[in-house]
Amino acid sequence: MNVDSKTTFSMKDFSDYTDLYNYSDYNDNESYGAGAVCTQDSSMYFDSIFKPILYSLAAVVGLLGNGLVLIVLWKKRAGLNVTDIFILHLSLADILLLLTLPFWAVEAVKEWIFGTPLCKLTGAMFRINFYCGIYMLSCISLDRYLSIVHAVQMYSRKKPMAVHCCCMIVWFFCFLLSIPDWILLGANKDSRRQDRTECVNSEALSDFWVLVNRLIYHFLGFIIPAIMMVFCYTSILLRLLLGSKCMQKKRAIHVIVALVLAFFISWTPYNIALMADTIHTNRTDNNQTSCETRTTLDVAITATSTFAYMHCCVNPILYAFVGVKFRQHLLDMLRPLGFKLKGRAGLVSRKSSGWSESVDTSHTSAF
Amino acid sequence: MKTLAAVVLLGYLLVIKVEGQARAPRSRCLCADKGVNMVSPKLIEKVDIIPPTPSCGNLEIVVTLKNGAEPKCLSPDSKFTQKYLMKALEKRTLQK
């Protein structure tokens, strides 16, 4: 049966078949509820309310925080250390990702009205920066691990270009991951989704490739970065717990715990929702399934993915603003604008970091 | 150099089929199962044949019933479908 677009027949189309009304192909084995139709109306309605509100909030808060980070680091670009450079690239990735959110919000409320070229650009930009943000976090954790636990400088402060090259490699790898988007994404009308045009792949994937893609995402986008972060920061914590206690050390421990928790709180629910959806989809092929389950999964994926994007808003706080030196840079920048500083703030100074065996680490903006 | 080669190779492999995972597009067909083999003609108001679209790779047949009854999915492979819808489709195609 070859059908190119949605085709509708009324009973007039069958008026020629006099034997139709006597036809019997009834199967007694068909269970109650067989032939159920699962519309996507309720999940689409949820998207049209939830996404605009949350995406707008994320875009405003995130752009403000990350923008501030970029400005401060740019002003101090001559004296950036290794971690600062990674944070710079992290903020850039977060900003670019957040800039795509308004487009998806409009798509959820109305439909994709921006055409295919912008669909490809927005989708690819989203993916590049989605992965790039996660990998920059991994690079930061690795850099800290090498500096603190092994007292090894991955890059010398005198060679910032080496760090930028590392970042460019990450960007390039993420760009490779986005090439399918440039090729396949388009503004396509879907008669299953209220005949709305959406920015999606032009063709549905076979179940096999859907599964492969999910697995690739889980590993590249979550499991590998998570393992890296857990390993690096656990090693750092163990190192910090040795030796004498001091306030600075306690503070560093709190920061580490906070940023690891933030990563897992942001991304784990989303990965669980995706896994549940994958399992559910595979099960659907074999036997009957509940429409309510599908709707619940759709809503869960929308909610958890949005929650995950909020991580872009939290990054500036966890990685930049916690740093004493960073705040000092910020105050230095604000002072010419006429802000009056309290006497104590103006005299902010840092005692030597006894717990650090690395000279460079003591200058990091983030600790 | 080996690292770069590995990265390029991995990138090449990923390029072949990596799809939109970041925004979690997923398969969402209208029919929860394969559908029923037959629907009583007396109850039929209209029949929609929906081809594969971005959100679903299957051809699906949705029967809207009279009296506000729940719509039903009709199996594309059943004898009923093959006999009657196929003819109606061919007839319409010829009219174009």
mmCIF file of N, CA, C and O in Angstrom, chain A residues 1 3-9 11 13-14 16-17 19-20 23 25 30 34-38 40 104 107 126-127 176-177 180 184 190-192 200-201 204-205 209 213-214 270 277 288 294 298 301 309, chain B residues 11 14-15 17-26 28-33 36-38 41 44 46-51 53-58 60 71-73 79-80 83-85 87-89 91-92:
data_model
loop_
_atom_site.group_PDB
_atom_site.id
_atom_site.type_symbol
_atom_site.label_atom_id
_atom_site.label_comp_id
_atom_site.label_asym_id
_atom_site.label_seq_id
_atom_site.Cartn_x
_atom_site.Cartn_y
_atom_site.Cartn_z
ATOM 1 N N MET A 1 0.847 -1.183 0.000
ATOM 2 C CA MET A 1 0.000 0.000 0.000
ATOM 3 C C MET A 1 0.883 1.233 0.000
ATOM 4 O O MET A 1 1.659 1.452 0.917
ATOM 5 N N VAL A 3 1.210 5.167 0.084
ATOM 6 C CA VAL A 3 0.524 6.424 0.382
ATOM 7 C C VAL A 3 1.571 7.490 0.666
ATOM 8 O O VAL A 3 2.445 7.301 1.507
ATOM 9 N N ASP A 4 1.508 8.623 -0.029
ATOM 10 C CA ASP A 4 2.507 9.667 0.153
ATOM 11 C C ASP A 4 2.117 10.657 1.237
ATOM 12 O O ASP A 4 2.969 11.237 1.890
ATOM 13 N N SER A 5 0.849 10.899 1.383
ATOM 14 C CA SER A 5 0.408 11.842 2.406
ATOM 15 C C SER A 5 -0.860 11.286 3.033
ATOM 16 O O SER A 5 -1.440 10.312 2.559
ATOM 17 N N LYS A 6 -1.276 11.935 4.102
ATOM 18 C CA LYS A 6 -2.460 11.461 4.811
ATOM 19 C C LYS A 6 -3.655 11.444 3.863
ATOM 20 O O LYS A 6 -3.956 12.436 3.205
ATOM 21 N N THR A 7 -4.315 10.309 3.796
ATOM 22 C CA THR A 7 -5.453 10.132 2.891
ATOM 23 C C THR A 7 -6.678 9.751 3.702
ATOM 24 O O THR A 7 -6.607 8.861 4.544
ATOM 25 N N THR A 8 -7.784 10.420 3.448
ATOM 26 C CA THR A 8 -9.000 10.169 4.212
ATOM 27 C C THR A 8 -10.109 9.635 3.309
ATOM 28 O O THR A 8 -10.343 10.153 2.223
ATOM 29 N N PHE A 9 -10.748 8.577 3.779
ATOM 30 C CA PHE A 9 -11.894 8.017 3.064
ATOM 31 C C PHE A 9 -13.136 8.135 3.936
ATOM 32 O O PHE A 9 -13.072 7.956 5.146
ATOM 33 N N MET A 11 -17.383 6.779 4.075
ATOM 34 C CA MET A 11 -18.054 5.552 3.668
ATOM 35 C C MET A 11 -18.574 5.620 2.230
ATOM 36 O O MET A 11 -18.868 4.602 1.614
ATOM 37 N N ASP A 13 -16.828 6.200 -0.206
ATOM 38 C CA ASP A 13 -15.806 5.560 -1.035
ATOM 39 C C ASP A 13 -15.994 4.049 -1.106
ATOM 40 O O ASP A 13 -15.393 3.390 -1.950
ATOM 41 N N PHE A 14 -16.798 3.519 -0.193
ATOM 42 C CA PHE A 14 -16.981 2.067 -0.180
ATOM 43 C C PHE A 14 -18.356 1.656 -0.679
ATOM 44 O O PHE A 14 -18.730 0.488 -0.579
ATOM 45 N N ASP A 16 -19.508 1.073 -3.414
ATOM 46 C CA ASP A 16 -19.549 0.095 -4.505
ATOM 47 C C ASP A 16 -19.537 -1.344 -4.011
ATOM 48 O O ASP A 16 -19.908 -2.255 -4.746
ATOM 49 N N TYR A 17 -19.066 -1.534 -2.794
ATOM 50 C CA TYR A 17 -18.845 -2.910 -2.346
ATOM 51 C C TYR A 17 -20.047 -3.427 -1.575
ATOM 52 O O TYR A 17 -20.169 -3.212 -0.378
ATOM 53 N N ASP A 19 -20.804 -6.322 -0.721
ATOM 54 C CA ASP A 19 -20.572 -7.396 0.250
ATOM 55 C C ASP A 19 -19.856 -6.904 1.507
ATOM 56 O O ASP A 19 -19.599 -7.672 2.415
ATOM 57 N N LEU A 20 -19.525 -5.598 1.540
ATOM 58 C CA LEU A 20 -18.759 -5.080 2.677
ATOM 59 C C LEU A 20 -19.465 -5.339 3.996
ATOM 60 O O LEU A 20 -18.864 -5.756 4.978
ATOM 61 N N TYR A 23 -19.115 -8.741 5.501
ATOM 62 C CA TYR A 23 -17.763 -9.263 5.654
ATOM 63 C C TYR A 23 -17.499 -9.602 7.108
ATOM 64 O O TYR A 23 -17.897 -8.883 8.015
ATOM 65 N N ASP A 25 -14.212 -10.784 9.398
ATOM 66 C CA ASP A 25 -12.827 -11.200 9.642
ATOM 67 C C ASP A 25 -12.523 -11.017 11.117
ATOM 68 O O ASP A 25 -11.405 -10.741 11.520
ATOM 69 N N GLU A 30 -8.623 -11.119 19.750
ATOM 70 C CA GLU A 30 -8.198 -9.736 19.958
ATOM 71 C C GLU A 30 -8.678 -9.268 21.328
ATOM 72 O O GLU A 30 -9.862 -9.332 21.634
ATOM 73 N N ALA A 34 -7.612 -3.540 22.038
ATOM 74 C CA ALA A 34 -6.806 -3.670 20.829
ATOM 75 C C ALA A 34 -7.184 -2.568 19.848
ATOM 76 O O ALA A 34 -8.340 -2.157 19.773
ATOM 77 N N GLY A 35 -6.189 -2.102 19.114
ATOM 78 C CA GLY A 35 -6.449 -1.070 18.133
ATOM 79 C C GLY A 35 -6.503 0.322 18.725
ATOM 80 O O GLY A 35 -6.951 1.264 18.074
ATOM 81 N N ALA A 36 -6.009 0.487 19.942
ATOM 82 C CA ALA A 36 -6.067 1.801 20.598
ATOM 83 C C ALA A 36 -5.243 2.822 19.824
ATOM 84 O O ALA A 36 -4.175 2.502 19.302
ATOM 85 N N VAL A 37 -5.749 4.042 19.775
ATOM 86 C CA VAL A 37 -5.054 5.142 19.108
ATOM 87 C C VAL A 37 -4.512 6.091 20.167
ATOM 88 O O VAL A 37 -5.274 6.596 20.995
ATOM 89 N N CYS A 38 -3.198 6.306 20.149
ATOM 90 C CA CYS A 38 -2.572 7.197 21.120
ATOM 91 C C CYS A 38 -2.256 8.526 20.463
ATOM 92 O O CYS A 38 -1.246 8.655 19.782
ATOM 93 N N GLN A 40 -1.061 12.453 20.456
ATOM 94 C CA GLN A 40 -0.022 13.146 21.208
ATOM 95 C C GLN A 40 -0.506 14.511 21.686
ATOM 96 O O GLN A 40 0.287 15.368 22.054
ATOM 97 N N TRP A 104 13.249 26.826 20.113
ATOM 98 C CA TRP A 104 12.496 25.618 20.453
ATOM 99 C C TRP A 104 11.211 25.979 21.177
ATOM 100 O O TRP A 104 10.208 25.275 21.066
ATOM 101 N N GLU A 107 8.720 26.870 18.582
ATOM 102 C CA GLU A 107 8.287 25.649 17.910
ATOM 103 C C GLU A 107 7.240 24.918 18.743
ATOM 104 O O GLU A 107 6.260 24.381 18.219
ATOM 105 N N PHE A 126 22.788 23.606 18.733
ATOM 106 C CA PHE A 126 22.363 23.027 20.006
ATOM 107 C C PHE A 126 23.227 21.824 20.361
ATOM 108 O O PHE A 126 23.748 21.715 21.472
ATOM 109 N N ARG A 127 23.392 20.930 19.405
ATOM 110 C CA ARG A 127 24.132 19.704 19.706
ATOM 111 C C ARG A 127 25.602 19.971 19.989
ATOM 112 O O ARG A 127 26.173 19.409 20.921
ATOM 113 N N LEU A 176 31.863 17.340 14.757
ATOM 114 C CA LEU A 176 31.665 16.083 14.037
ATOM 115 C C LEU A 176 30.347 15.435 14.440
ATOM 116 O O LEU A 176 29.617 14.903 13.604
ATOM 117 N N LEU A 177 30.053 15.503 15.745
ATOM 118 C CA LEU A 177 28.812 14.899 16.223
ATOM 119 C C LEU A 177 27.578 15.583 15.643
ATOM 120 O O LEU A 177 26.490 15.009 15.626
ATOM 121 N N PRO A 180 25.441 15.036 11.196
ATOM 122 C CA PRO A 180 24.136 14.493 10.764
ATOM 123 C C PRO A 180 23.021 15.529 10.815
ATOM 124 O O PRO A 180 22.107 15.494 9.996
ATOM 125 N N LEU A 184 20.528 16.074 7.846
ATOM 126 C CA LEU A 184 19.196 15.465 7.918
ATOM 127 C C LEU A 184 18.088 16.357 8.464
ATOM 128 O O LEU A 184 16.923 16.140 8.182
ATOM 129 N N ASP A 190 4.219 17.128 10.042
ATOM 130 C CA ASP A 190 3.947 15.792 10.559
ATOM 131 C C ASP A 190 2.448 15.655 10.833
ATOM 132 O O ASP A 190 1.913 16.289 11.745
ATOM 133 N N SER A 191 1.795 14.808 10.053
ATOM 134 C CA SER A 191 0.344 14.663 10.204
ATOM 135 C C SER A 191 -0.040 13.939 11.489
ATOM 136 O O SER A 191 -1.210 13.896 11.852
ATOM 137 N N ARG A 192 0.948 13.355 12.162
ATOM 138 C CA ARG A 192 0.657 12.715 13.438
ATOM 139 C C ARG A 192 0.693 13.704 14.590
ATOM 140 O O ARG A 192 0.274 13.386 15.695
ATOM 141 N N VAL A 200 12.808 18.598 12.637
ATOM 142 C CA VAL A 200 13.147 17.216 12.974
ATOM 143 C C VAL A 200 13.834 16.558 11.787
ATOM 144 O O VAL A 200 13.902 17.128 10.701
ATOM 145 N N ASN A 201 14.329 15.355 12.016
ATOM 146 C CA ASN A 201 14.876 14.591 10.897
ATOM 147 C C ASN A 201 13.786 14.327 9.878
ATOM 148 O O ASN A 201 12.630 14.118 10.225
ATOM 149 N N ALA A 204 11.805 9.070 9.769
ATOM 150 C CA ALA A 204 11.903 8.354 11.034
ATOM 151 C C ALA A 204 12.990 7.292 10.916
ATOM 152 O O ALA A 204 13.142 6.652 9.882
ATOM 153 N N LEU A 205 13.739 7.116 11.985
ATOM 154 C CA LEU A 205 14.779 6.093 11.971
ATOM 155 C C LEU A 205 14.178 4.723 12.235
ATOM 156 O O LEU A 205 13.129 4.607 12.855
ATOM 157 N N TRP A 209 18.416 1.876 14.646
ATOM 158 C CA TRP A 209 19.242 3.077 14.702
ATOM 159 C C TRP A 209 18.824 3.997 15.843
ATOM 160 O O TRP A 209 19.641 4.730 16.400
ATOM 161 N N ASN A 213 21.548 5.212 18.517
ATOM 162 C CA ASN A 213 21.727 6.624 18.844
ATOM 163 C C ASN A 213 21.561 6.897 20.325
ATOM 164 O O ASN A 213 22.285 7.705 20.906
ATOM 165 N N ARG A 214 20.577 6.235 20.920
ATOM 166 C CA ARG A 214 20.379 6.423 22.350
ATOM 167 C C ARG A 214 21.609 5.966 23.124
ATOM 168 O O ARG A 214 22.072 6.639 24.043
ATOM 169 N N TYR A 270 17.207 12.838 33.373
ATOM 170 C CA TYR A 270 16.998 12.860 31.933
ATOM 171 C C TYR A 270 17.431 11.539 31.311
ATOM 172 O O TYR A 270 16.729 10.964 30.483
ATOM 173 N N ASP A 277 12.121 5.326 28.122
ATOM 174 C CA ASP A 277 11.457 5.470 26.832
ATOM 175 C C ASP A 277 11.969 4.434 25.842
ATOM 176 O O ASP A 277 11.198 3.851 25.074
ATOM 177 N N GLN A 288 1.024 -5.158 23.403
ATOM 178 C CA GLN A 288 0.208 -3.972 23.599
ATOM 179 C C GLN A 288 0.788 -3.088 24.689
ATOM 180 O O GLN A 288 1.454 -3.552 25.604
ATOM 181 N N ARG A 294 2.764 6.223 27.419
ATOM 182 C CA ARG A 294 3.456 7.022 26.407
ATOM 183 C C ARG A 294 3.400 8.507 26.731
ATOM 184 O O ARG A 294 4.392 9.217 26.627
ATOM 185 N N ASP A 298 6.473 11.050 27.485
ATOM 186 C CA ASP A 298 6.697 12.283 26.728
ATOM 187 C C ASP A 298 6.865 13.466 27.668
ATOM 188 O O ASP A 298 7.772 14.286 27.518
ATOM 189 N N ILE A 301 10.184 13.257 29.607
ATOM 190 C CA ILE A 301 11.360 13.625 28.823
ATOM 191 C C ILE A 301 11.442 15.137 28.645
ATOM 192 O O ILE A 301 12.516 15.731 28.757
ATOM 193 N N TYR A 309 18.957 21.311 30.956
ATOM 194 C CA TYR A 309 19.495 22.523 30.335
ATOM 195 C C TYR A 309 19.750 23.599 31.382
ATOM 196 O O TYR A 309 20.560 24.497 31.172
ATOM 197 N N GLY B 11 34.901 10.005 14.904
ATOM 198 C CA GLY B 11 34.008 11.006 14.338
ATOM 199 C C GLY B 11 33.364 10.517 13.052
ATOM 200 O O GLY B 11 32.174 10.704 12.826
ATOM 201 N N LEU B 14 30.679 8.033 13.806
ATOM 202 C CA LEU B 14 29.502 8.680 14.375
ATOM 203 C C LEU B 14 28.717 9.423 13.310
ATOM 204 O O LEU B 14 27.502 9.499 13.340
ATOM 205 N N VAL B 15 29.447 10.005 12.364
ATOM 206 C CA VAL B 15 28.793 10.790 11.318
ATOM 207 C C VAL B 15 27.814 9.938 10.526
ATOM 208 O O VAL B 15 26.767 10.401 10.104
ATOM 209 N N LYS B 17 25.692 7.639 11.259
ATOM 210 C CA LYS B 17 24.299 7.491 11.655
ATOM 211 C C LYS B 17 23.888 8.202 12.932
ATOM 212 O O LYS B 17 22.771 8.015 13.379
ATOM 213 N N VAL B 18 24.754 9.004 13.512
ATOM 214 C CA VAL B 18 24.326 9.666 14.747
ATOM 215 C C VAL B 18 23.235 10.674 14.443
ATOM 216 O O VAL B 18 23.376 11.513 13.572
ATOM 217 N N GLU B 19 22.163 10.566 15.145
ATOM 218 C CA GLU B 19 21.006 11.408 14.878
ATOM 219 C C GLU B 19 20.720 12.338 16.041
ATOM 220 O O GLU B 19 21.457 12.393 17.000
ATOM 221 N N GLY B 20 19.641 13.029 15.936
ATOM 222 C CA GLY B 20 19.280 14.014 16.944
ATOM 223 C C GLY B 20 18.948 13.412 18.280
ATOM 224 O O GLY B 20 17.799 13.116 18.565
ATOM 225 N N GLN B 21 19.965 13.215 19.100
ATOM 226 C CA GLN B 21 19.718 12.695 20.435
ATOM 227 C C GLN B 21 19.563 13.814 21.448
ATOM 228 O O GLN B 21 18.859 13.688 22.423
ATOM 229 N N ALA B 22 20.254 14.915 21.205
ATOM 230 C CA ALA B 22 20.311 15.948 22.230
ATOM 231 C C ALA B 22 18.928 16.457 22.601
ATOM 232 O O ALA B 22 18.652 16.760 23.753
ATOM 233 N N ARG B 23 18.041 16.543 21.647
ATOM 234 C CA ARG B 23 16.709 17.010 21.944
ATOM 235 C C ARG B 23 15.714 15.866 22.021
ATOM 236 O O ARG B 23 14.523 16.081 21.979
ATOM 237 N N ALA B 24 16.243 14.668 22.103
ATOM 238 C CA ALA B 24 15.439 13.476 22.361
ATOM 239 C C ALA B 24 14.227 13.316 21.450
ATOM 240 O O ALA B 24 13.124 13.112 21.930
ATOM 241 N N PRO B 25 14.406 13.424 20.124
ATOM 242 C CA PRO B 25 13.293 13.021 19.261
ATOM 243 C C PRO B 25 13.094 11.525 19.439
ATOM 244 O O PRO B 25 14.044 10.799 19.682
ATOM 245 N N ARG B 26 11.880 11.072 19.395
ATOM 246 C CA ARG B 26 11.655 9.647 19.589
ATOM 247 C C ARG B 26 10.492 9.195 18.734
ATOM 248 O O ARG B 26 9.720 10.004 18.248
ATOM 249 N N ARG B 28 7.038 8.008 17.884
ATOM 250 C CA ARG B 28 5.737 8.139 18.520
ATOM 251 C C ARG B 28 4.648 7.869 17.496
ATOM 252 O O ARG B 28 4.103 8.772 16.886
ATOM 253 N N CYS B 29 4.364 6.582 17.286
ATOM 254 C CA CYS B 29 3.286 6.223 16.371
ATOM 255 C C CYS B 29 1.945 6.429 17.059
ATOM 256 O O CYS B 29 1.853 6.453 18.281
ATOM 257 N N LEU B 30 0.905 6.559 16.229
ATOM 258 C CA LEU B 30 -0.425 6.733 16.800
ATOM 259 C C LEU B 30 -0.979 5.424 17.355
ATOM 260 O O LEU B 30 -1.728 5.417 18.324
ATOM 261 N N CYS B 31 -0.619 4.322 16.705
ATOM 262 C CA CYS B 31 -1.200 3.035 17.091
ATOM 263 C C CYS B 31 -0.389 2.370 18.189
ATOM 264 O O CYS B 31 0.823 2.226 18.069
ATOM 265 N N ALA B 32 -1.078 1.972 19.235
ATOM 266 C CA ALA B 32 -0.398 1.353 20.369
ATOM 267 C C ALA B 32 0.016 -0.078 20.057
ATOM 268 O O ALA B 32 0.914 -0.620 20.690
ATOM 269 N N ASP B 33 -0.651 -0.695 19.104
ATOM 270 C CA ASP B 33 -0.296 -2.054 18.716
ATOM 271 C C ASP B 33 -0.514 -2.182 17.209
ATOM 272 O O ASP B 33 -0.583 -1.175 16.510
ATOM 273 N N VAL B 36 -6.642 -3.634 15.017
ATOM 274 C CA VAL B 36 -7.603 -4.726 14.879
ATOM 275 C C VAL B 36 -7.675 -5.169 13.426
ATOM 276 O O VAL B 36 -7.293 -4.442 12.511
ATOM 277 N N ASN B 37 -8.187 -6.380 13.213
ATOM 278 C CA ASN B 37 -8.270 -6.906 11.858
ATOM 279 C C ASN B 37 -9.471 -6.374 11.094
ATOM 280 O O ASN B 37 -9.485 -6.367 9.868
ATOM 281 N N MET B 38 -10.482 -5.953 11.843
ATOM 282 C CA MET B 38 -11.692 -5.508 11.157
ATOM 283 C C MET B 38 -12.494 -4.578 12.047
ATOM 284 O O MET B 38 -12.440 -4.679 13.272
ATOM 285 N N PRO B 41 -18.405 -2.160 9.520
ATOM 286 C CA PRO B 41 -18.642 -1.078 8.560
ATOM 287 C C PRO B 41 -19.747 -0.120 8.977
ATOM 288 O O PRO B 41 -19.702 1.062 8.659
ATOM 289 N N ILE B 44 -18.383 2.842 10.918
ATOM 290 C CA ILE B 44 -17.309 3.678 10.371
ATOM 291 C C ILE B 44 -17.831 5.032 9.929
ATOM 292 O O ILE B 44 -18.801 5.133 9.189
ATOM 293 N N LYS B 46 -15.165 7.601 9.118
ATOM 294 C CA LYS B 46 -14.151 7.854 8.097
ATOM 295 C C LYS B 46 -12.910 7.030 8.408
ATOM 296 O O LYS B 46 -12.742 6.522 9.518
ATOM 297 N N VAL B 47 -12.048 6.915 7.393
ATOM 298 C CA VAL B 47 -10.809 6.149 7.543
ATOM 299 C C VAL B 47 -9.636 7.019 7.103
ATOM 300 O O VAL B 47 -9.653 7.566 6.003
ATOM 301 N N ASP B 48 -8.643 7.164 7.969
ATOM 302 C CA ASP B 48 -7.438 7.923 7.628
ATOM 303 C C ASP B 48 -6.271 6.965 7.417
ATOM 304 O O ASP B 48 -5.997 6.124 8.270
ATOM 305 N N ILE B 49 -5.608 7.119 6.278
ATOM 306 C CA ILE B 49 -4.389 6.349 6.038
ATOM 307 C C ILE B 49 -3.220 7.314 6.172
ATOM 308 O O ILE B 49 -3.117 8.288 5.420
ATOM 309 N N ILE B 50 -2.355 7.062 7.136
ATOM 310 C CA ILE B 50 -1.250 7.975 7.419
ATOM 311 C C ILE B 50 0.068 7.308 7.056
ATOM 312 O O ILE B 50 0.401 6.264 7.606
ATOM 313 N N PRO B 51 0.821 7.898 6.137
ATOM 314 C CA PRO B 51 2.100 7.308 5.721
ATOM 315 C C PRO B 51 3.175 7.561 6.773
ATOM 316 O O PRO B 51 2.934 8.275 7.741
ATOM 317 N N THR B 53 5.991 9.297 8.747
ATOM 318 C CA THR B 53 6.359 10.697 8.945
ATOM 319 C C THR B 53 7.556 10.732 9.885
ATOM 320 O O THR B 53 7.970 9.704 10.406
ATOM 321 N N PRO B 54 8.130 11.920 10.122
ATOM 322 C CA PRO B 54 9.312 11.992 10.990
ATOM 323 C C PRO B 54 9.120 11.347 12.361
ATOM 324 O O PRO B 54 10.069 10.837 12.937
ATOM 325 N N SER B 55 7.901 11.359 12.884
ATOM 326 C CA SER B 55 7.720 10.825 14.231
ATOM 327 C C SER B 55 7.347 9.353 14.245
ATOM 328 O O SER B 55 7.196 8.768 15.308
ATOM 329 N N CYS B 56 7.182 8.748 13.089
ATOM 330 C CA CYS B 56 6.780 7.341 13.066
ATOM 331 C C CYS B 56 7.082 6.747 11.701
ATOM 332 O O CYS B 56 6.695 7.302 10.681
ATOM 333 N N GLY B 57 7.753 5.599 11.704
ATOM 334 C CA GLY B 57 8.155 5.002 10.444
ATOM 335 C C GLY B 57 7.135 4.058 9.842
ATOM 336 O O GLY B 57 7.392 3.458 8.800
ATOM 337 N N ASN B 58 5.982 3.909 10.477
ATOM 338 C CA ASN B 58 4.982 2.949 10.007
ATOM 339 C C ASN B 58 3.866 3.612 9.225
ATOM 340 O O ASN B 58 3.556 4.790 9.416
ATOM 341 N N GLU B 60 0.022 3.783 9.022
ATOM 342 C CA GLU B 60 -1.016 3.505 10.015
ATOM 343 C C GLU B 60 -2.386 3.848 9.456
ATOM 344 O O GLU B 60 -2.530 4.785 8.666
ATOM 345 N N PRO B 71 -11.588 6.143 18.524
ATOM 346 C CA PRO B 71 -11.020 5.730 17.234
ATOM 347 C C PRO B 71 -10.291 4.399 17.380
ATOM 348 O O PRO B 71 -9.875 4.031 18.478
ATOM 349 N N LYS B 72 -10.163 3.700 16.277
ATOM 350 C CA LYS B 72 -9.495 2.410 16.284
ATOM 351 C C LYS B 72 -8.397 2.383 15.228
ATOM 352 O O LYS B 72 -8.531 2.995 14.165
ATOM 353 N N CYS B 73 -7.343 1.644 15.528
ATOM 354 C CA CYS B 73 -6.312 1.402 14.523
ATOM 355 C C CYS B 73 -6.638 0.105 13.811
ATOM 356 O O CYS B 73 -6.979 -0.898 14.440
ATOM 357 N N LYS B 79 -7.044 -8.977 6.064
ATOM 358 C CA LYS B 79 -7.755 -9.225 4.807
ATOM 359 C C LYS B 79 -8.744 -8.106 4.514
ATOM 360 O O LYS B 79 -8.908 -7.672 3.373
ATOM 361 N N PHE B 80 -9.418 -7.681 5.568
ATOM 362 C CA PHE B 80 -10.398 -6.608 5.437
ATOM 363 C C PHE B 80 -9.750 -5.374 4.819
ATOM 364 O O PHE B 80 -10.254 -4.783 3.868
ATOM 365 N N LYS B 83 -8.556 -5.922 1.179
ATOM 366 C CA LYS B 83 -9.625 -6.079 0.204
ATOM 367 C C LYS B 83 -10.319 -4.763 -0.106
ATOM 368 O O LYS B 83 -10.532 -4.408 -1.263
ATOM 369 N N TYR B 84 -10.648 -4.014 0.927
ATOM 370 C CA TYR B 84 -11.496 -2.843 0.716
ATOM 371 C C TYR B 84 -10.723 -1.539 0.591
ATOM 372 O O TYR B 84 -10.967 -0.745 -0.313
ATOM 373 N N LEU B 85 -9.786 -1.302 1.502
ATOM 374 C CA LEU B 85 -9.063 -0.034 1.438
ATOM 375 C C LEU B 85 -8.157 0.019 0.221
ATOM 376 O O LEU B 85 -7.996 1.055 -0.409
ATOM 377 N N LYS B 87 -8.668 -1.324 -2.644
ATOM 378 C CA LYS B 87 -9.476 -1.000 -3.824
ATOM 379 C C LYS B 87 -9.850 0.475 -3.846
ATOM 380 O O LYS B 87 -9.783 1.141 -4.879
ATOM 381 N N ALA B 88 -10.250 0.984 -2.691
ATOM 382 C CA ALA B 88 -10.642 2.398 -2.616
ATOM 383 C C ALA B 88 -9.459 3.287 -2.964
ATOM 384 O O ALA B 88 -9.605 4.310 -3.644
ATOM 385 N N LEU B 89 -8.295 2.867 -2.524
ATOM 386 C CA LEU B 89 -7.086 3.657 -2.787
ATOM 387 C C LEU B 89 -6.758 3.641 -4.274
ATOM 388 O O LEU B 89 -6.432 4.674 -4.867
ATOM 389 N N LYS B 91 -8.792 3.129 -6.667
ATOM 390 C CA LYS B 91 -9.836 3.876 -7.366
ATOM 391 C C LYS B 91 -9.540 5.366 -7.314
ATOM 392 O O LYS B 91 -9.636 6.082 -8.311
ATOM 393 N N ARG B 92 -9.151 5.835 -6.133
ATOM 394 C CA ARG B 92 -8.867 7.261 -5.990
ATOM 395 C C ARG B 92 -7.640 7.646 -6.798
ATOM 396 O O ARG B 92 -7.595 8.713 -7.411
#
